[in-house]
XYZ file of C-alpha atoms in Angstrom:
580
model
C 0.000 0.000 0.000
C 1.431 3.319 -1.040
C 1.759 5.910 1.708
C -0.177 8.549 -0.227
C -3.282 6.363 -0.212
C -3.315 6.066 3.573
C -2.914 9.800 4.110
C -6.172 10.801 2.435
C -8.493 8.210 3.961
C -10.303 10.245 6.611
C -10.270 13.391 4.458
C -12.024 11.442 1.734
C -14.552 10.113 4.253
C -15.536 13.545 5.518
C -15.356 15.117 2.053
C -17.746 12.548 0.669
C -20.106 12.948 3.611
C -20.229 16.712 3.286
C -20.529 16.592 -0.490
C -23.561 14.369 -0.167
C -25.586 16.602 2.127
C -28.355 18.075 0.063
C -29.996 21.187 1.514
C -33.658 21.695 0.765
C -35.293 25.084 0.776
C -37.866 24.002 3.349
C -35.471 22.315 5.807
C -32.688 24.716 6.718
C -32.907 26.154 10.238
C -31.001 29.237 11.383
C -29.665 29.216 14.958
C -27.603 31.493 17.200
C -27.367 32.684 20.791
C -28.376 30.668 23.879
C -29.696 27.150 23.215
C -32.039 25.906 25.976
C -33.818 22.518 25.973
C -33.738 22.097 22.212
C -33.690 19.002 20.008
C -32.242 19.326 16.515
C -33.692 16.858 14.020
C -32.680 15.530 10.652
C -35.949 16.798 9.193
C -34.971 20.386 10.039
C -31.318 19.978 9.049
C -29.032 21.656 8.142
C -28.767 24.007 11.102
C -27.102 27.217 9.900
C -25.178 28.829 12.741
C -25.280 32.596 12.326
C -23.589 33.598 15.600
C -21.842 32.173 18.643
C -23.817 29.464 20.463
C -24.041 28.935 24.222
C -25.553 25.528 24.985
C -27.524 24.889 28.152
C -29.325 21.708 27.028
C -29.189 20.417 23.452
C -29.852 17.034 21.852
C -28.743 16.501 18.251
C -30.221 13.517 16.431
C -28.468 11.280 13.859
C -27.988 12.696 10.381
C -28.050 16.361 11.417
C -25.600 18.690 9.673
C -24.511 21.761 11.663
C -22.955 24.431 9.412
C -21.132 27.401 10.909
C -21.621 30.283 8.512
C -18.602 32.214 9.791
C -16.025 32.211 12.577
C -18.408 31.132 15.353
C -18.043 28.744 18.306
C -20.389 26.339 20.048
C -19.708 26.698 23.779
C -21.198 24.027 26.016
C -21.850 25.145 29.574
C -24.605 22.636 30.331
C -24.997 19.343 28.469
C -24.698 18.472 24.768
C -25.937 15.088 23.566
C -24.850 14.507 19.966
C -25.210 10.780 19.313
C -25.251 9.708 15.691
C -25.285 6.241 14.149
C -22.535 4.326 12.311
C -24.306 4.944 9.001
C -25.850 8.301 9.888
C -23.231 10.601 11.384
C -23.789 14.036 12.868
C -21.694 16.550 10.916
C -20.137 19.776 12.182
C -18.464 21.935 9.543
C -18.091 25.423 8.225
C -20.718 26.564 5.743
C -20.336 25.353 2.179
C -19.595 28.880 0.957
C -17.812 30.183 4.037
C -14.470 31.844 3.388
C -13.504 31.396 7.055
C -13.612 28.458 9.421
C -15.376 28.075 12.730
C -14.161 27.926 16.335
C -15.026 24.362 17.286
C -17.090 22.906 20.129
C -15.905 24.201 23.506
C -16.785 22.268 26.677
C -16.054 25.019 29.187
C -16.404 23.656 32.732
C -19.605 22.038 31.506
C -21.877 19.633 33.342
C -21.031 15.918 33.287
C -22.762 13.724 30.737
C -22.077 15.410 27.385
C -21.591 12.999 24.468
C -20.083 13.217 20.988
C -20.606 9.799 19.406
C -20.527 9.042 15.672
C -19.834 12.644 14.786
C -17.633 14.181 12.090
C -15.967 17.550 12.701
C -13.983 19.429 10.071
C -12.825 22.846 8.919
C -12.345 24.501 12.315
C -9.675 27.191 12.659
C -9.435 26.390 16.357
C -9.354 22.905 17.847
C -12.460 21.119 16.612
C -13.095 20.024 20.216
C -11.848 22.046 23.190
C -12.229 20.748 26.720
C -11.567 22.793 29.845
C -12.175 21.083 33.196
C -14.898 18.902 31.706
C -15.346 15.214 30.876
C -17.442 14.662 27.747
C -17.610 11.228 26.110
C -15.939 11.309 22.679
C -16.271 8.096 20.687
C -16.446 6.943 17.057
C -15.739 10.418 15.716
C -13.921 11.630 12.591
C -11.895 14.784 13.238
C -10.239 16.086 10.099
C -8.850 19.162 8.347
C -8.908 21.456 11.359
C -6.148 24.067 11.358
C -6.153 24.671 15.112
C -5.634 20.990 15.964
C -8.112 18.181 16.426
C -8.699 18.163 20.202
C -7.281 20.286 22.998
C -8.011 19.363 26.622
C -6.720 20.952 29.812
C -7.558 20.771 33.475
C -7.260 17.679 35.664
C -8.687 14.208 36.091
C -9.139 11.546 33.391
C -10.266 11.660 29.768
C -10.702 8.926 27.157
C -10.994 8.782 23.384
C -12.224 5.627 21.675
C -12.531 4.597 18.016
C -11.767 8.093 16.714
C -9.984 9.061 13.502
C -7.774 12.168 13.377
C -6.670 13.075 9.862
C -4.849 16.026 8.326
C -5.268 18.300 11.330
C -2.538 20.872 11.998
C -1.473 22.879 15.016
C 0.202 26.181 14.252
C 0.371 26.733 18.015
C 2.976 24.012 18.118
C 1.534 21.204 20.274
C -0.259 18.047 19.133
C -1.759 18.383 15.672
C -4.282 15.625 16.402
C -4.652 15.962 20.169
C -2.960 18.215 22.731
C -3.568 17.235 26.357
C -2.506 19.356 29.325
C -2.875 18.169 32.911
C -5.328 15.326 32.174
C -4.442 11.644 32.201
C -5.738 10.286 28.896
C -6.605 6.868 27.451
C -6.616 6.420 23.670
C -8.219 3.217 22.413
C -8.540 2.092 18.777
C -7.784 5.579 17.457
C -6.138 6.371 14.119
C -3.918 9.404 13.513
C -3.151 10.029 9.831
C -1.311 12.979 8.281
C -1.501 15.338 11.279
C 1.206 17.948 11.929
C 2.439 20.346 14.582
C 4.857 23.218 14.133
C 6.740 22.234 17.294
C 6.124 18.885 19.058
C 3.862 15.853 18.651
C 2.484 15.743 15.120
C -0.356 13.480 16.300
C -0.378 13.759 20.113
C 1.156 15.891 22.843
C 0.503 14.872 26.456
C 2.059 16.085 29.705
C 0.104 14.080 32.324
C 0.411 10.422 31.379
C -1.332 8.481 28.641
C -2.161 4.941 27.554
C -2.545 3.868 23.924
C -4.309 0.625 22.988
C -4.781 -0.612 19.397
C -3.889 2.797 17.930
C -2.365 3.610 14.541
C -0.049 6.520 13.705
C 0.738 7.136 10.035
C 2.494 10.016 8.239
C 2.350 12.492 11.104
C 5.084 15.122 11.439
C 6.478 17.715 13.841
C 9.726 19.509 14.629
C 10.262 17.010 17.485
C 8.374 13.754 18.014
C 6.916 13.040 14.576
C 3.832 11.287 15.971
C 3.945 11.661 19.770
C 5.610 13.877 22.372
C 5.281 12.828 26.024
C 6.503 14.900 28.960
C 6.053 14.786 32.723
C 6.754 12.056 35.252
C 3.774 9.691 34.853
C 4.604 6.474 32.939
C 2.943 5.959 29.563
C 1.997 2.646 27.929
C 1.489 1.435 24.355
C -0.164 -1.893 23.547
C -0.647 -3.266 20.050
C 0.026 0.086 18.339
C 1.537 0.704 14.914
C 3.736 3.606 13.811
C 4.630 4.040 10.146
C 6.141 6.829 8.044
C 6.106 9.456 10.782
C 8.846 12.065 10.412
C 10.752 14.795 12.241
C 13.837 16.837 11.410
C 14.713 16.596 15.117
C 14.534 13.550 17.408
C 11.987 10.751 17.791
C 10.642 9.945 14.328
C 7.605 8.231 15.869
C 7.856 8.897 19.617
C 9.853 11.395 21.702
C 9.274 10.666 25.384
C 10.655 12.199 28.539
C 8.453 9.926 30.647
C 9.045 6.247 31.444
C 7.343 4.206 28.701
C 6.357 0.602 28.110
C 5.536 -0.825 24.669
C 3.985 -4.259 24.082
C 3.321 -5.859 20.694
C 3.946 -2.578 18.874
C 5.219 -2.184 15.331
C 7.383 0.792 14.309
C 8.321 0.858 10.609
C 9.691 3.397 8.130
C 9.812 6.288 10.589
C 12.456 8.991 10.196
C 14.311 11.418 12.475
C 16.879 13.852 11.132
C 18.918 13.910 14.346
C 18.447 10.741 16.469
C 15.911 8.093 17.428
C 14.560 7.226 13.986
C 11.708 5.335 15.663
C 11.976 6.215 19.360
C 13.899 8.600 21.593
C 13.279 8.275 25.333
C 15.327 10.349 27.740
C 14.066 8.111 30.532
C 13.520 4.364 31.014
C 11.957 2.389 28.146
C 10.679 -1.190 28.169
C 9.847 -2.965 24.902
C 8.219 -6.409 24.833
C 7.424 -8.271 21.580
C 7.940 -5.179 19.452
C 9.161 -4.717 15.874
C 11.380 -1.727 15.061
C 12.345 -1.731 11.390
C 13.387 0.379 8.410
C 13.777 3.643 10.305
C 16.110 6.236 8.797
C 17.868 9.515 9.484
C 20.605 10.272 11.987
C 21.639 8.279 15.062
C 20.050 5.037 16.227
C 16.624 3.532 15.580
C 16.042 3.499 19.354
C 17.802 5.770 21.812
C 17.029 5.697 25.527
C 18.703 6.341 28.847
C 17.996 2.782 29.953
C 16.169 0.133 27.981
C 14.788 -3.316 28.667
C 13.964 -5.467 25.629
C 12.328 -8.883 25.631
C 11.499 -10.775 22.433
C 11.848 -7.867 20.051
C 12.959 -7.647 16.418
C 15.161 -4.708 15.406
C 15.988 -4.981 11.712
C 16.819 -3.115 8.506
C 17.265 0.250 10.222
C 19.586 2.771 8.595
C 21.285 3.695 11.883
C 22.382 1.592 14.814
C 19.798 -0.683 16.337
C 19.823 0.831 19.831
C 21.905 3.273 21.817
C 21.615 3.457 25.608
C 23.309 6.392 27.269
C 22.890 6.355 31.082
C 22.538 3.041 32.894
C 22.917 -0.681 32.171
C 20.224 -2.200 29.955
C 18.973 -5.781 29.699
C 18.177 -7.387 26.361
C 16.899 -10.944 26.025
C 15.460 -13.134 23.228
C 15.852 -10.314 20.706
C 16.963 -10.199 17.049
C 19.257 -7.423 15.750
C 19.788 -7.824 12.043
C 20.896 -5.670 9.114
C 21.010 -2.399 11.063
C 23.793 0.184 10.889
C 27.039 -0.610 12.651
C 27.318 -1.218 15.529
C 24.059 -3.060 16.086
C 24.096 -2.145 19.807
C 25.764 0.794 21.573
C 25.995 1.500 25.292
C 26.150 -0.571 28.449
C 23.860 -3.565 27.764
C 23.549 -7.129 28.999
C 22.502 -9.234 25.985
C 21.492 -12.907 26.297
C 19.751 -15.487 24.109
C 19.663 -13.046 21.220
C 20.633 -13.116 17.552
C 23.038 -10.213 16.893
C 24.558 -9.776 13.462
C 28.328 -9.810 13.808
C 28.088 -11.473 17.214
C 27.789 -10.228 20.794
C 29.104 -11.638 24.071
C 26.517 -13.219 26.350
C 24.897 -16.515 27.242
C 22.914 -18.143 24.460
C 23.699 -15.496 21.835
C 24.004 -16.470 18.147
C 24.979 -14.618 14.971
C 23.029 -16.295 12.149
C 20.663 -14.939 9.522
C 17.213 -15.191 11.194
C 15.526 -15.886 7.818
C 12.445 -13.642 7.869
C 9.587 -14.243 5.480
C 10.513 -10.970 3.778
C 12.099 -7.547 4.521
C 8.624 -6.376 5.605
C 7.346 -9.563 7.289
C 9.415 -10.459 10.323
C 7.844 -13.825 11.101
C 10.402 -16.659 11.083
C 10.292 -19.285 8.340
C 10.587 -22.985 9.122
C 14.216 -23.826 9.724
C 15.155 -20.399 11.097
C 18.009 -20.694 13.619
C 16.023 -18.372 15.926
C 13.177 -20.881 16.421
C 13.464 -22.604 19.819
C 16.697 -20.683 20.496
C 15.538 -18.234 23.183
C 15.894 -18.545 26.928
C 14.805 -22.085 27.949
C 13.289 -20.928 31.257
C 9.559 -21.899 31.152
C 8.809 -18.297 32.062
C 9.626 -17.425 28.434
C 7.877 -20.386 26.756
C 5.891 -19.857 23.577
C 2.141 -20.060 24.100
C 0.414 -19.021 20.853
C 0.956 -20.894 17.564
C 0.991 -18.969 15.266
C 2.791 -16.602 15.424
C 5.302 -18.731 17.352
C 6.775 -21.816 15.687
C 8.561 -24.984 16.729
C 8.135 -26.329 20.238
C 7.259 -24.552 23.471
C 10.786 -23.236 23.951
C 11.055 -19.506 23.325
C 11.542 -18.281 19.742
C 13.845 -15.284 19.490
C 12.227 -12.170 18.059
C 8.885 -10.414 18.256
C 6.776 -13.528 17.672
C 8.170 -15.656 20.487
C 7.277 -15.985 24.161
C 3.963 -15.441 25.945
C 3.780 -11.836 24.758
C 3.352 -13.016 21.159
C -0.288 -13.705 21.996
C -0.881 -9.933 21.927
C -0.196 -9.751 18.175
C -3.298 -9.447 15.948
C -2.191 -12.210 13.587
C -5.448 -12.865 11.712
C -6.709 -9.491 10.380
C -9.103 -7.583 12.597
C -11.295 -4.697 11.424
C -10.681 -1.616 13.577
C -12.671 0.965 11.555
C -15.692 -0.206 9.600
C -16.553 1.396 6.228
C -19.140 4.108 6.707
C -22.257 4.644 4.630
C -22.147 7.561 2.221
C -24.576 9.839 0.409
C -23.496 11.484 -2.818
C -25.001 12.887 -6.011
C -24.861 11.755 -9.625
C -21.512 12.779 -11.096
C -19.688 13.204 -7.782
C -17.096 10.915 -6.197
C -17.484 8.781 -3.077
C -14.709 7.013 -1.148
C -15.056 4.068 1.209
C -12.204 3.060 3.487
C -11.445 0.526 6.182
C -9.057 0.305 9.136
C -7.530 -3.108 9.908
C -4.791 -4.634 12.017
C -2.999 -7.910 11.399
C 0.322 -9.411 10.430
C 1.387 -7.617 7.240
C 1.177 -7.610 4.384
C -2.586 -7.162 4.369
C -4.581 -7.712 1.171
C -7.900 -5.981 0.461
C -10.786 -6.936 -1.816
C -13.837 -4.687 -2.028
C -17.265 -6.063 -2.882
C -20.436 -4.503 -4.273
C -23.669 -6.254 -3.279
C -21.618 -9.335 -2.359
C -19.559 -9.606 -5.573
C -15.862 -8.739 -5.978
C -15.067 -5.426 -7.672
C -12.288 -5.730 -10.275
C -9.012 -4.020 -9.231
C -10.552 -2.734 -5.975
C -7.686 -4.008 -3.826
C -6.550 -1.005 -1.780
C -7.341 0.117 1.756
C -9.811 2.601 0.245
C -12.110 2.408 -2.758
C -13.283 5.445 -4.726
C -16.319 5.503 -6.983
C -15.652 8.225 -9.547
C -18.524 9.971 -11.310
C -21.097 8.018 -9.321
C -24.249 6.879 -11.121
C -27.620 5.677 -9.850
C -26.835 2.021 -10.634
C -23.845 2.149 -8.273
C -26.052 2.669 -5.232
C -26.042 -0.367 -2.954
C -23.999 -2.156 -0.302
C -20.194 -2.089 -0.210
C -17.937 -4.221 1.984
C -14.305 -5.357 2.037
C -12.439 -8.570 2.849
C -9.031 -8.169 4.547
C -6.639 -11.120 4.459
C -3.054 -12.170 5.142
C -1.082 -15.400 5.357
C -2.928 -16.402 8.546
C -6.549 -15.833 7.549
C -9.220 -13.363 6.463
C -12.054 -11.288 7.893
C -14.814 -9.211 6.313
C -16.207 -5.831 7.206
C -19.838 -5.038 7.729
C -21.781 -3.572 4.783
C -21.891 0.177 4.150
C -24.497 1.702 1.880
C -24.012 4.202 -0.930
C -26.965 6.429 -1.727
C -26.764 8.322 -5.032
C -29.162 11.250 -5.180
C -30.155 12.584 -8.628
C -29.232 16.134 -7.627
C -27.739 18.091 -4.713
C -29.207 21.509 -3.951
C -28.072 24.151 -1.497
C -30.062 27.223 -0.579
C -28.379 30.553 0.146
C -29.485 34.135 0.819
C -28.016 36.744 -1.504
C -28.096 40.539 -1.036
C -29.731 42.524 -3.837
C -29.338 46.223 -4.671
C -32.117 48.103 -6.460
C -30.328 50.925 -8.317
C -32.413 53.892 -9.483
C -30.609 56.269 -11.808
C -30.232 57.858 -15.215
C -31.028 55.506 -18.088
C -27.886 54.938 -20.134
C -25.527 55.738 -17.239
C -23.035 53.161 -15.927
C -22.706 52.858 -12.145
C -19.866 51.321 -10.148
C -20.744 49.052 -7.187
C -18.216 48.927 -4.331
C -18.202 47.301 -0.895
C -16.471 47.547 2.494
C -16.496 45.203 5.476
C -16.716 48.016 8.032
C -17.783 51.658 8.158
C -15.045 53.933 9.442
C -13.314 57.116 8.386
C -10.362 55.133 7.088
C -12.237 52.186 5.575
C -11.258 50.905 2.144
C -13.865 50.435 -0.567
C -13.339 47.523 -2.964
C -14.609 47.339 -6.514
C -17.292 44.727 -7.241
C -18.768 45.419 -10.661
C -20.130 47.980 -13.124
C -23.907 48.066 -13.721
C -25.398 49.598 -16.881
C -28.650 51.453 -16.176
C -30.840 50.048 -18.976
C -34.066 51.208 -17.260
C -35.002 53.595 -14.424
C -34.563 50.812 -11.816
C -32.102 47.902 -12.117
C -31.808 44.983 -9.654
C -28.239 43.738 -9.107
C -27.542 40.594 -7.026
C -24.243 40.126 -5.166
C -23.120 36.535 -5.975
C -21.561 36.146 -2.502
C -24.100 34.761 -0.006
C -25.232 37.065 2.775
C -24.271 34.370 5.300
C -20.589 35.124 4.731
C -18.664 38.250 5.769
C -20.594 41.437 6.512
C -20.655 43.913 3.608
C -21.599 47.572 3.204
C -22.273 48.824 -0.308
C -22.087 52.097 -2.170
C -22.932 52.952 -5.773
C -21.143 55.709 -7.706
C -21.630 56.978 -11.257
C -18.662 56.286 -13.494
C -16.989 59.175 -15.238
């Protein structure tokens, strides 16, 4: 799968959703000001926000589209309940013709119990979701193309995010393009971060109060330091079954830059890059890695750099720099493979036992043979590998799960040996189901899926149960959609260990999409045959600047001229002058 395909997934999802939202002349509802005990319905959608909102009590039903017509915010002081459905999301976006963004949803010391579930938020110039001393539930949301970051939370306590996708968000303020967390311990579960960026640290996530990451994916994020994640503070952070690929930084920590103690289990870090050091990971504290793969990182320094590191049953291979570099205290490495990294494979004060180290390394049970991987991108061991049944013979390290382990119960060196190998998602598992889409004849629609499993993963998309020719990527785009392409779409994901299928997602193809707008009109009374110049300004002041709009020929005593820019956009004052 090419990297460029992955980067656009969530953008395509939200773009298709927004493109498919037809606006009928009888349905649009204008809202602003204080919202008290209201319920917003799909029948009255879209809701056109014409000023800042202050929410006391508001329920938003599935399928509602909330459009912010200018740079307005939704502040929640009471309780917001926005619960969509997997195939009928609630959408928050700027207006279709807005030249500016909006200010996001702001939970400002709000009451407990607010929910954002199955929502899509895009186009905000602030963080799409801001949380200050509040604890809303955020789950199954798509947060994409926000220029002030995806989520910003500060205060104290605990906060969790589950099954959310963060794509192509940026943070000019410098911290956490996808999520920036200050003072709150945070749990991320089954979240995807794709193509986010920060001008300073943590392209995907910045956190200063401890965090746990379970079944999360980080792809093509970037920042000055910590391409995907920057962790600071003293609270330990954990990663379980997470993947990091193609994250970059010109500084340190291509995927992760941590100043906290960290523990990683069954994590995969591939093709990350750091210009200075720590192509995959830089931890200026204690790091523990169990059953992890660190491969194909590039840039300066080592793939992994830490003060002190403990490694059990890991695979460190095909990295441009050294495998690891420890700089403070003695480290312990056991049952681990170091192969085809830069020289030397290991730097620093380390005790290495029952490991396969290219070029050799002193220590009990160590070997120096080619481990014989399935391929340079699949680090499972083939039958006959010298690393099978070559790890520490203590029953504490015995293999338990077959596959991915091979041979007998004795430990296999590398990431797929020992009891921790059971944490690997060997048979593919769907993490993000394809979502139903609505589009119009002639427009495009893109389905996508998120999956975990031993790579390489193969994809086959189906339409109404039958395979679609050449539809074998992680996403599938219907170009120039027609009525006969409406129906159910699904995808089968497979690898060498098995296959699994997604649930069906529907495509609805409407014959036409219509949006309704209000346009200002000027009735010009003047001399027949005269040409008049129409100008506008955005404010009335002694020093204001008038801008030319058009010339109008006075063909009759009264002429109606319509400004093609909707009245829901920036405020305009007009004047009409006769031309010379």
